PDB file of C-alpha atoms and ligand atoms in Angstrom:
ATOM      1  CA  MET I  66     106.620 174.691  43.384  1.00  0.00           C
ATOM      2  CA  LYS I  67     109.240 174.873  40.680  1.00  0.00           C
ATOM      3  CA  PHE I  68     111.794 177.508  39.676  1.00  0.00           C
ATOM      4  CA  THR I  69     113.029 177.556  36.089  1.00  0.00           C
ATOM      5  CA  PHE I  70     115.725 180.151  35.499  1.00  0.00           C
ATOM      6  CA  LEU I  71     115.631 181.983  32.165  1.00  0.00           C
ATOM      7  CA  GLY I  72     119.094 183.368  32.864  1.00  0.00           C
ATOM      8  CA  THR I  73     121.608 183.441  35.697  1.00  0.00           C
ATOM      9  CA  GLY I  74     124.004 186.225  34.678  1.00  0.00           C
ATOM     10  CA  GLY I  75     124.854 189.545  36.242  1.00  0.00           C
ATOM     11  CA  ALA I  76     123.961 192.858  34.623  1.00  0.00           C
ATOM     12  CA  PHE I  77     126.801 192.590  32.099  1.00  0.00           C
ATOM     13  CA  ASP I  78     127.004 188.806  31.669  1.00  0.00           C
ATOM     14  CA  VAL I  79     124.696 188.684  28.676  1.00  0.00           C
ATOM     15  CA  VAL I  80     126.008 185.270  27.607  1.00  0.00           C
ATOM     16  CA  TYR I  81     124.258 183.767  30.632  1.00  0.00           C
ATOM     17  CA  GLY I  82     121.119 185.884  30.268  1.00  0.00           C
ATOM     18  CA  ASN I  83     119.737 188.325  32.814  1.00  0.00           C
ATOM     19  CA  SER I  84     118.817 186.615  36.046  1.00  0.00           C
ATOM     20  CA  ALA I  85     115.109 185.814  35.948  1.00  0.00           C
ATOM     21  CA  ALA I  86     112.908 182.796  36.567  1.00  0.00           C
ATOM     22  CA  ILE I  87     109.512 181.344  35.843  1.00  0.00           C
ATOM     23  CA  VAL I  88     108.018 180.166  39.113  1.00  0.00           C
ATOM     24  CA  GLU I  89     105.281 177.566  39.062  1.00  0.00           C
ATOM     25  CA  PHE I  90     103.438 178.320  42.250  1.00  0.00           C
ATOM     26  CA  LYS I  91     100.062 176.977  43.399  1.00  0.00           C
ATOM     27  CA  GLY I  92      99.002 176.252  39.842  1.00  0.00           C
ATOM     28  CA  HIS I  93     100.027 179.710  38.639  1.00  0.00           C
ATOM     29  CA  SER I  94     102.935 180.851  36.563  1.00  0.00           C
ATOM     30  CA  ILE I  95     104.922 183.862  37.727  1.00  0.00           C
ATOM     31  CA  LEU I  96     107.636 185.567  35.719  1.00  0.00           C
ATOM     32  CA  LEU I  97     110.099 186.733  38.346  1.00  0.00           C
ATOM     33  CA  ASP I  98     112.035 189.667  36.867  1.00  0.00           C
ATOM     34  CA  CYS I  99     112.348 190.367  33.160  1.00  0.00           C
ATOM     35  CA  GLY I 100     115.596 192.061  32.188  1.00  0.00           C
ATOM     36  CA  PHE I 101     116.555 193.006  28.667  1.00  0.00           C
ATOM     37  CA  THR I 102     117.521 189.451  27.590  1.00  0.00           C
ATOM     38  CA  VAL I 103     114.253 187.929  28.791  1.00  0.00           C
ATOM     39  CA  TYR I 104     111.963 188.955  25.937  1.00  0.00           C
ATOM     40  CA  PRO I 105     114.166 187.283  23.274  1.00  0.00           C
ATOM     41  CA  THR I 106     114.419 184.185  25.482  1.00  0.00           C
ATOM     42  CA  LEU I 107     110.656 183.974  25.911  1.00  0.00           C
ATOM     43  CA  ARG I 108     110.161 184.395  22.162  1.00  0.00           C
ATOM     44  CA  GLN I 109     112.800 181.803  21.335  1.00  0.00           C
ATOM     45  CA  HIS I 110     111.054 179.233  23.529  1.00  0.00           C
ATOM     46  CA  GLN I 111     107.504 180.317  22.669  1.00  0.00           C
ATOM     47  CA  LEU I 112     106.703 181.149  26.243  1.00  0.00           C
ATOM     48  CA  THR I 113     104.942 184.497  25.851  1.00  0.00           C
ATOM     49  CA  ARG I 114     101.524 182.832  25.894  1.00  0.00           C
ATOM     50  CA  ASN I 115     101.953 181.424  29.376  1.00  0.00           C
ATOM     51  CA  LEU I 116     102.521 184.718  31.152  1.00  0.00           C
ATOM     52  CA  GLU I 117     100.031 185.058  33.940  1.00  0.00           C
ATOM     53  CA  TYR I 118     101.813 187.097  36.611  1.00  0.00           C
ATOM     54  CA  ILE I 119     104.914 189.274  36.617  1.00  0.00           C
ATOM     55  CA  LEU I 120     106.777 190.048  39.848  1.00  0.00           C
ATOM     56  CA  LEU I 121     109.763 192.411  40.003  1.00  0.00           C
ATOM     57  CA  THR I 122     112.559 192.672  42.551  1.00  0.00           C
ATOM     58  CA  HIS I 123     113.613 196.197  41.500  1.00  0.00           C
ATOM     59  CA  LEU I 124     113.652 198.495  38.511  1.00  0.00           C
ATOM     60  CA  HIS I 125     117.207 198.081  37.216  1.00  0.00           C
ATOM     61  CA  ASN I 126     117.346 197.400  33.496  1.00  0.00           C
ATOM     62  CA  ASP I 127     118.701 193.863  33.858  1.00  0.00           C
ATOM     63  CA  HIS I 128     115.484 193.085  35.791  1.00  0.00           C
ATOM     64  CA  THR I 129     112.920 195.146  33.872  1.00  0.00           C
ATOM     65  CA  GLY I 130     114.308 195.876  30.398  1.00  0.00           C
ATOM     66  CA  SER I 131     111.834 193.516  28.714  1.00  0.00           C
ATOM     67  CA  LEU I 132     108.755 194.510  30.682  1.00  0.00           C
ATOM     68  CA  ALA I 133     107.203 196.986  28.231  1.00  0.00           C
ATOM     69  CA  ASN I 134     108.008 194.747  25.268  1.00  0.00           C
ATOM     70  CA  ILE I 135     106.405 191.729  26.909  1.00  0.00           C
ATOM     71  CA  LEU I 136     103.224 193.656  27.690  1.00  0.00           C
ATOM     72  CA  LEU I 137     102.997 195.043  24.151  1.00  0.00           C
ATOM     73  CA  HIS I 138     103.678 191.618  22.672  1.00  0.00           C
ATOM     74  CA  CYS I 139     100.921 189.984  24.712  1.00  0.00           C
ATOM     75  CA  HIS I 140      98.507 192.770  23.845  1.00  0.00           C
ATOM     76  CA  TYR I 141      99.082 192.755  20.104  1.00  0.00           C
ATOM     77  CA  PHE I 142      99.963 189.151  19.319  1.00  0.00           C
ATOM     78  CA  ASN I 143      98.503 186.851  21.963  1.00  0.00           C
ATOM     79  CA  THR I 144      94.788 186.646  22.477  1.00  0.00           C
ATOM     80  CA  HIS I 145      93.700 185.949  26.054  1.00  0.00           C
ATOM     81  CA  CYS I 146      97.058 187.001  27.389  1.00  0.00           C
ATOM     82  CA  ARG I 147      97.039 189.944  29.721  1.00  0.00           C
ATOM     83  CA  PRO I 148      99.685 189.636  32.410  1.00  0.00           C
ATOM     84  CA  SER I 149      99.020 190.867  35.914  1.00  0.00           C
ATOM     85  CA  ILE I 150     101.806 192.767  37.611  1.00  0.00           C
ATOM     86  CA  LEU I 151     102.039 191.820  41.276  1.00  0.00           C
ATOM     87  CA  TYR I 152     103.174 194.596  43.580  1.00  0.00           C
ATOM     88  CA  PRO I 153     104.289 194.287  47.213  1.00  0.00           C
ATOM     89  CA  ASP I 154     103.145 197.776  48.276  1.00  0.00           C
ATOM     90  CA  ASP I 155     101.516 200.882  46.828  1.00  0.00           C
ATOM     91  CA  ASP I 156     104.722 202.906  46.541  1.00  0.00           C
ATOM     92  CA  PHE I 157     106.387 200.258  44.411  1.00  0.00           C
ATOM     93  CA  ARG I 158     103.218 199.927  42.323  1.00  0.00           C
ATOM     94  CA  ASP I 159     103.462 203.664  41.627  1.00  0.00           C
ATOM     95  CA  GLU I 160     107.133 203.318  40.657  1.00  0.00           C
ATOM     96  CA  ILE I 161     106.376 200.473  38.228  1.00  0.00           C
ATOM     97  CA  TYR I 162     103.433 202.409  36.830  1.00  0.00           C
ATOM     98  CA  GLU I 163     105.554 205.504  36.230  1.00  0.00           C
ATOM     99  CA  PHE I 164     108.378 203.416  34.728  1.00  0.00           C
ATOM    100  CA  LEU I 165     105.866 201.969  32.257  1.00  0.00           C
ATOM    101  CA  ARG I 166     103.948 205.191  31.689  1.00  0.00           C
ATOM    102  CA  LEU I 167     107.032 206.853  30.226  1.00  0.00           C
ATOM    103  CA  GLN I 168     107.297 203.988  27.731  1.00  0.00           C
ATOM    104  CA  ILE I 169     103.754 202.932  26.894  1.00  0.00           C
ATOM    105  CA  GLN I 170     101.649 205.871  28.184  1.00  0.00           C
ATOM    106  CA  LYS I 171      98.718 203.843  29.534  1.00  0.00           C
ATOM    107  CA  PRO I 172     100.056 200.806  31.405  1.00  0.00           C
ATOM    108  CA  GLU I 173      96.538 199.786  32.465  1.00  0.00           C
ATOM    109  CA  LYS I 174      95.732 199.160  28.818  1.00  0.00           C
ATOM    110  CA  TYR I 175      98.219 196.268  28.790  1.00  0.00           C
ATOM    111  CA  ALA I 176      98.328 194.875  32.297  1.00  0.00           C
ATOM    112  CA  ASP I 177      96.433 194.641  35.553  1.00  0.00           C
ATOM    113  CA  PHE I 178      98.115 195.698  38.770  1.00  0.00           C
ATOM    114  CA  ILE I 179      97.374 193.295  41.598  1.00  0.00           C
ATOM    115  CA  PRO I 180      98.609 193.418  45.205  1.00  0.00           C
ATOM    116  CA  LEU I 181     100.930 190.542  46.039  1.00  0.00           C
ATOM    117  CA  SER I 182      98.735 189.735  49.046  1.00  0.00           C
ATOM    118  CA  GLU I 183      96.125 188.366  46.626  1.00  0.00           C
ATOM    119  CA  LEU I 184      98.440 185.438  45.991  1.00  0.00           C
ATOM    120  CA  PRO I 185      98.886 184.056  49.517  1.00  0.00           C
ATOM    121  CA  GLY I 186     102.157 182.296  50.244  1.00  0.00           C
ATOM    122  CA  ILE I 187     104.550 184.918  48.894  1.00  0.00           C
ATOM    123  CA  THR I 188     106.224 187.276  51.363  1.00  0.00           C
ATOM    124  CA  ALA I 189     108.042 190.391  50.209  1.00  0.00           C
ATOM    125  CA  VAL I 190     111.065 191.452  52.253  1.00  0.00           C
ATOM    126  CA  ASP I 191     111.758 195.151  51.778  1.00  0.00           C
ATOM    127  CA  THR I 192     115.469 195.574  51.032  1.00  0.00           C
ATOM    128  CA  PHE I 193     115.398 199.316  50.305  1.00  0.00           C
ATOM    129  CA  GLY I 194     118.902 200.742  49.926  1.00  0.00           C
ATOM    130  CA  GLN I 195     120.582 197.374  50.502  1.00  0.00           C
ATOM    131  CA  HIS I 196     121.397 196.843  46.818  1.00  0.00           C
ATOM    132  CA  ALA I 197     121.884 200.406  45.624  1.00  0.00           C
ATOM    133  CA  GLU I 198     121.605 203.704  47.439  1.00  0.00           C
ATOM    134  CA  ARG I 199     118.020 205.003  47.681  1.00  0.00           C
ATOM    135  CA  LEU I 200     116.806 202.211  45.390  1.00  0.00           C
ATOM    136  CA  GLN I 201     113.685 200.254  46.257  1.00  0.00           C
ATOM    137  CA  SER I 202     114.281 196.520  46.054  1.00  0.00           C
ATOM    138  CA  TYR I 203     112.712 193.356  47.436  1.00  0.00           C
ATOM    139  CA  ALA I 204     113.532 189.750  48.168  1.00  0.00           C
ATOM    140  CA  TYR I 205     110.657 187.281  47.944  1.00  0.00           C
ATOM    141  CA  ILE I 206     109.883 184.184  50.004  1.00  0.00           C
ATOM    142  CA  PHE I 207     107.674 181.539  48.410  1.00  0.00           C
ATOM    143  CA  GLU I 208     105.967 178.912  50.536  1.00  0.00           C
ATOM    144  CA  GLU I 209     103.898 176.027  49.279  1.00  0.00           C
ATOM    145  CA  ASN I 210     103.218 172.562  50.723  1.00  0.00           C
ATOM    146  CA  GLY I 211     105.840 172.790  53.428  1.00  0.00           C
ATOM    147  CA  GLU I 212     108.474 174.021  50.997  1.00  0.00           C
ATOM    148  CA  ARG I 213     110.186 177.404  51.362  1.00  0.00           C
ATOM    149  CA  ILE I 214     112.189 179.011  48.562  1.00  0.00           C
ATOM    150  CA  VAL I 215     113.778 182.462  48.779  1.00  0.00           C
ATOM    151  CA  PHE I 216     114.812 184.688  45.865  1.00  0.00           C
ATOM    152  CA  SER I 217     117.107 187.450  47.083  1.00  0.00           C
ATOM    153  CA  GLY I 218     116.841 189.821  44.160  1.00  0.00           C
ATOM    154  CA  ASP I 219     119.948 191.994  43.980  1.00  0.00           C
ATOM    155  CA  LEU I 220     121.280 192.474  47.469  1.00  0.00           C
ATOM    156  CA  GLY I 221     124.617 193.849  48.635  1.00  0.00           C
ATOM    157  CA  GLN I 222     123.753 193.566  52.327  1.00  0.00           C
ATOM    158  CA  PRO I 223     122.084 190.225  53.061  1.00  0.00           C
ATOM    159  CA  GLU I 224     121.954 190.564  56.872  1.00  0.00           C
ATOM    160  CA  SER I 225     118.369 191.776  57.198  1.00  0.00           C
ATOM    161  CA  LEU I 226     117.030 189.140  54.803  1.00  0.00           C
ATOM    162  CA  PHE I 227     118.607 186.358  56.860  1.00  0.00           C
ATOM    163  CA  ALA I 228     117.459 188.000  60.100  1.00  0.00           C
ATOM    164  CA  PHE I 229     113.949 187.911  58.653  1.00  0.00           C
ATOM    165  CA  LEU I 230     114.346 184.228  57.734  1.00  0.00           C
ATOM    166  CA  ARG I 231     115.581 183.393  61.228  1.00  0.00           C
ATOM    167  CA  GLY I 232     112.379 184.964  62.580  1.00  0.00           C
ATOM    168  CA  MET I 233     110.192 182.600  60.562  1.00  0.00           C
ATOM    169  CA  PRO I 234     109.088 179.166  61.806  1.00  0.00           C
ATOM    170  CA  PRO I 235     112.010 176.817  61.102  1.00  0.00           C
ATOM    171  CA  LYS I 236     111.705 174.939  57.845  1.00  0.00           C
ATOM    172  CA  ALA I 237     114.149 173.558  55.283  1.00  0.00           C
ATOM    173  CA  THR I 238     114.840 176.592  53.126  1.00  0.00           C
ATOM    174  CA  THR I 239     116.423 176.992  49.726  1.00  0.00           C
ATOM    175  CA  VAL I 240     117.857 180.455  49.072  1.00  0.00           C
ATOM    176  CA  PHE I 241     118.627 181.601  45.560  1.00  0.00           C
ATOM    177  CA  HIS I 242     121.042 184.418  46.339  1.00  0.00           C
ATOM    178  CA  ASP I 243     122.810 186.894  44.085  1.00  0.00           C
ATOM    179  CA  ILE I 244     126.535 186.465  44.411  1.00  0.00           C
ATOM    180  CA  THR I 245     129.665 188.343  43.481  1.00  0.00           C
ATOM    181  CA  PHE I 246     133.229 187.087  43.371  1.00  0.00           C
ATOM    182  CA  SER I 247     134.631 190.590  43.586  1.00  0.00           C
ATOM    183  CA  GLU I 248     135.204 191.853  47.087  1.00  0.00           C
ATOM    184  CA  GLY I 249     134.977 195.470  45.971  1.00  0.00           C
ATOM    185  CA  ASN I 250     131.432 195.156  44.616  1.00  0.00           C
ATOM    186  CA  PRO I 251     129.053 196.606  47.247  1.00  0.00           C
ATOM    187  CA  ALA I 252     125.916 196.048  45.142  1.00  0.00           C
ATOM    188  CA  HIS I 253     125.983 192.265  45.430  1.00  0.00           C
ATOM    189  CA  THR I 254     126.776 189.777  48.159  1.00  0.00           C
ATOM    190  CA  HIS I 255     130.336 188.475  48.250  1.00  0.00           C
ATOM    191  CA  TYR I 256     130.393 184.671  48.342  1.00  0.00           C
ATOM    192  CA  LYS I 257     132.476 184.624  51.519  1.00  0.00           C
ATOM    193  CA  LYS I 258     129.639 186.379  53.357  1.00  0.00           C
ATOM    194  CA  LEU I 259     127.253 183.590  52.369  1.00  0.00           C
ATOM    195  CA  ILE I 260     129.469 180.626  53.280  1.00  0.00           C
ATOM    196  CA  PRO I 261     128.687 180.634  57.055  1.00  0.00           C
ATOM    197  CA  LEU I 262     124.973 180.991  56.291  1.00  0.00           C
ATOM    198  CA  ALA I 263     125.071 177.815  54.226  1.00  0.00           C
ATOM    199  CA  GLN I 264     125.111 175.812  57.471  1.00  0.00           C
ATOM    200  CA  ASP I 265     121.459 176.665  58.000  1.00  0.00           C
ATOM    201  CA  TYR I 266     120.212 177.270  54.468  1.00  0.00           C
ATOM    202  CA  HIS I 267     120.581 175.581  51.124  1.00  0.00           C
ATOM    203  CA  ILE I 268     122.126 178.501  49.234  1.00  0.00           C
ATOM    204  CA  LEU I 269     122.632 178.588  45.478  1.00  0.00           C
ATOM    205  CA  GLY I 270     124.334 181.571  43.842  1.00  0.00           C
ATOM    206  CA  TYR I 271     123.088 183.384  40.762  1.00  0.00           C
ATOM    207  CA  HIS I 272     123.570 186.779  39.032  1.00  0.00           C
ATOM    208  CA  CYS I 273     127.225 186.071  38.226  1.00  0.00           C
ATOM    209  CA  ASP I 274     129.652 184.916  35.575  1.00  0.00           C
ATOM    210  CA  PRO I 275     130.313 181.242  36.411  1.00  0.00           C
ATOM    211  CA  THR I 276     133.741 181.356  34.732  1.00  0.00           C
ATOM    212  CA  GLN I 277     134.870 183.727  37.514  1.00  0.00           C
ATOM    213  CA  ASN I 278     133.835 181.280  40.251  1.00  0.00           C
ATOM    214  CA  PRO I 279     136.858 180.938  42.575  1.00  0.00           C
ATOM    215  CA  GLU I 280     138.088 177.488  43.518  1.00  0.00           C
ATOM    216  CA  ASP I 281     137.533 178.122  47.211  1.00  0.00           C
ATOM    217  CA  ASN I 282     133.818 178.824  46.737  1.00  0.00           C
ATOM    218  CA  PRO I 283     131.898 175.844  48.163  1.00  0.00           C
ATOM    219  CA  LEU I 284     128.491 177.276  47.274  1.00  0.00           C
ATOM    220  CA  PRO I 285     126.772 175.729  44.271  1.00  0.00           C
ATOM    221  CA  LEU I 286     125.694 178.009  41.430  1.00  0.00           C
ATOM    222  CA  VAL I 287     122.292 177.850  39.770  1.00  0.00           C
ATOM    223  CA  TYR I 288     124.160 177.819  36.460  1.00  0.00           C
ATOM    224  CA  HIS I 289     125.587 174.395  37.290  1.00  0.00           C
ATOM    225  CA  ARG I 290     122.188 172.885  38.125  1.00  0.00           C
ATOM    226  CA  PRO I 291     120.623 171.801  34.816  1.00  0.00           C
ATOM    227  CA  GLU I 292     117.332 170.949  36.519  1.00  0.00           C
ATOM    228  CA  LEU I 293     116.930 174.655  37.342  1.00  0.00           C
ATOM    229  CA  LEU I 294     117.656 175.966  33.845  1.00  0.00           C
ATOM    230  CA  LEU I 295     115.223 176.535  31.019  1.00  0.00           C
ATOM    231  CA  SER I 296     117.609 175.383  28.288  1.00  0.00           C
ATOM    232  CA  SER I 297     118.165 171.914  29.735  1.00  0.00           C
ATOM    233  CA  ARG I 298     114.509 171.482  30.714  1.00  0.00           C
ATOM    234  CA  LEU I 299     113.544 171.940  27.079  1.00  0.00           C
ATOM    235  CA  GLU I 300     116.219 169.566  25.828  1.00  0.00           C
ATOM    236  CA  GLU I 301     114.868 167.033  28.298  1.00  0.00           C
ATOM    237  CA  ALA I 302     111.364 167.520  26.949  1.00  0.00           C
ATOM    238  CA  VAL I 303     112.516 167.072  23.353  1.00  0.00           C
ATOM    239  CA  GLY I 304     114.958 164.222  24.016  1.00  0.00           C
TER     240      GLY I 304
HETATM  241 ZN1   ZN U 409     120.871 192.814  38.543  1.00  0.00          ZN
HETATM  242 ZN1   ZN U 410     120.181 195.656  40.379  1.00  0.00          ZN
END
């Protein structure tokens, strides 16, 4: 299992790209979120051909802004490329469908909709209302070969996600968690809330501007881990 982040920024940190990742999972490739900077990134690195599955945490623009473009691109320019959109439950499938219908009229022309349960090993944690009021959102837990990796999605209130994790059979767990350095931001998790949790979990922060990282933050950021970033992976491949 391997996570390669296409971006690690927050909604307005375009320099760092919208937070999204390509997850290599059980021989499949899953695009996890696809905000408005993701389509140009995929094009730049010629990655549109490899899109097999798309999984979304929620429908904010910095997580979905490239979705319609990606589907149209695959349909018109890539033969044998028809991404499948994984959905955790029927209500969220309907929301994604409606979101796409307003843009591309017939979403089923460009993508298949497949229940997440068809790809065993990924658990969706419903985080409705815990990022933004009345907004459906999910965290996802990936498990393969004894490894457990969690992707929080956007989450202002992390308590129920960690309660869920505590209820799972104990296992070394890496948590990619959205992080804010601003105490007044209720939409994302303040780093000080995550510090005590780092005793039990390997937590890495994302969805932030790394230049704002305070000196008293002991949590590592995905941005500072080259092995997790697309840009350095490619340089490695070339060099
Ligand atoms: Zn976001
Ligand atoms: Zn959001």
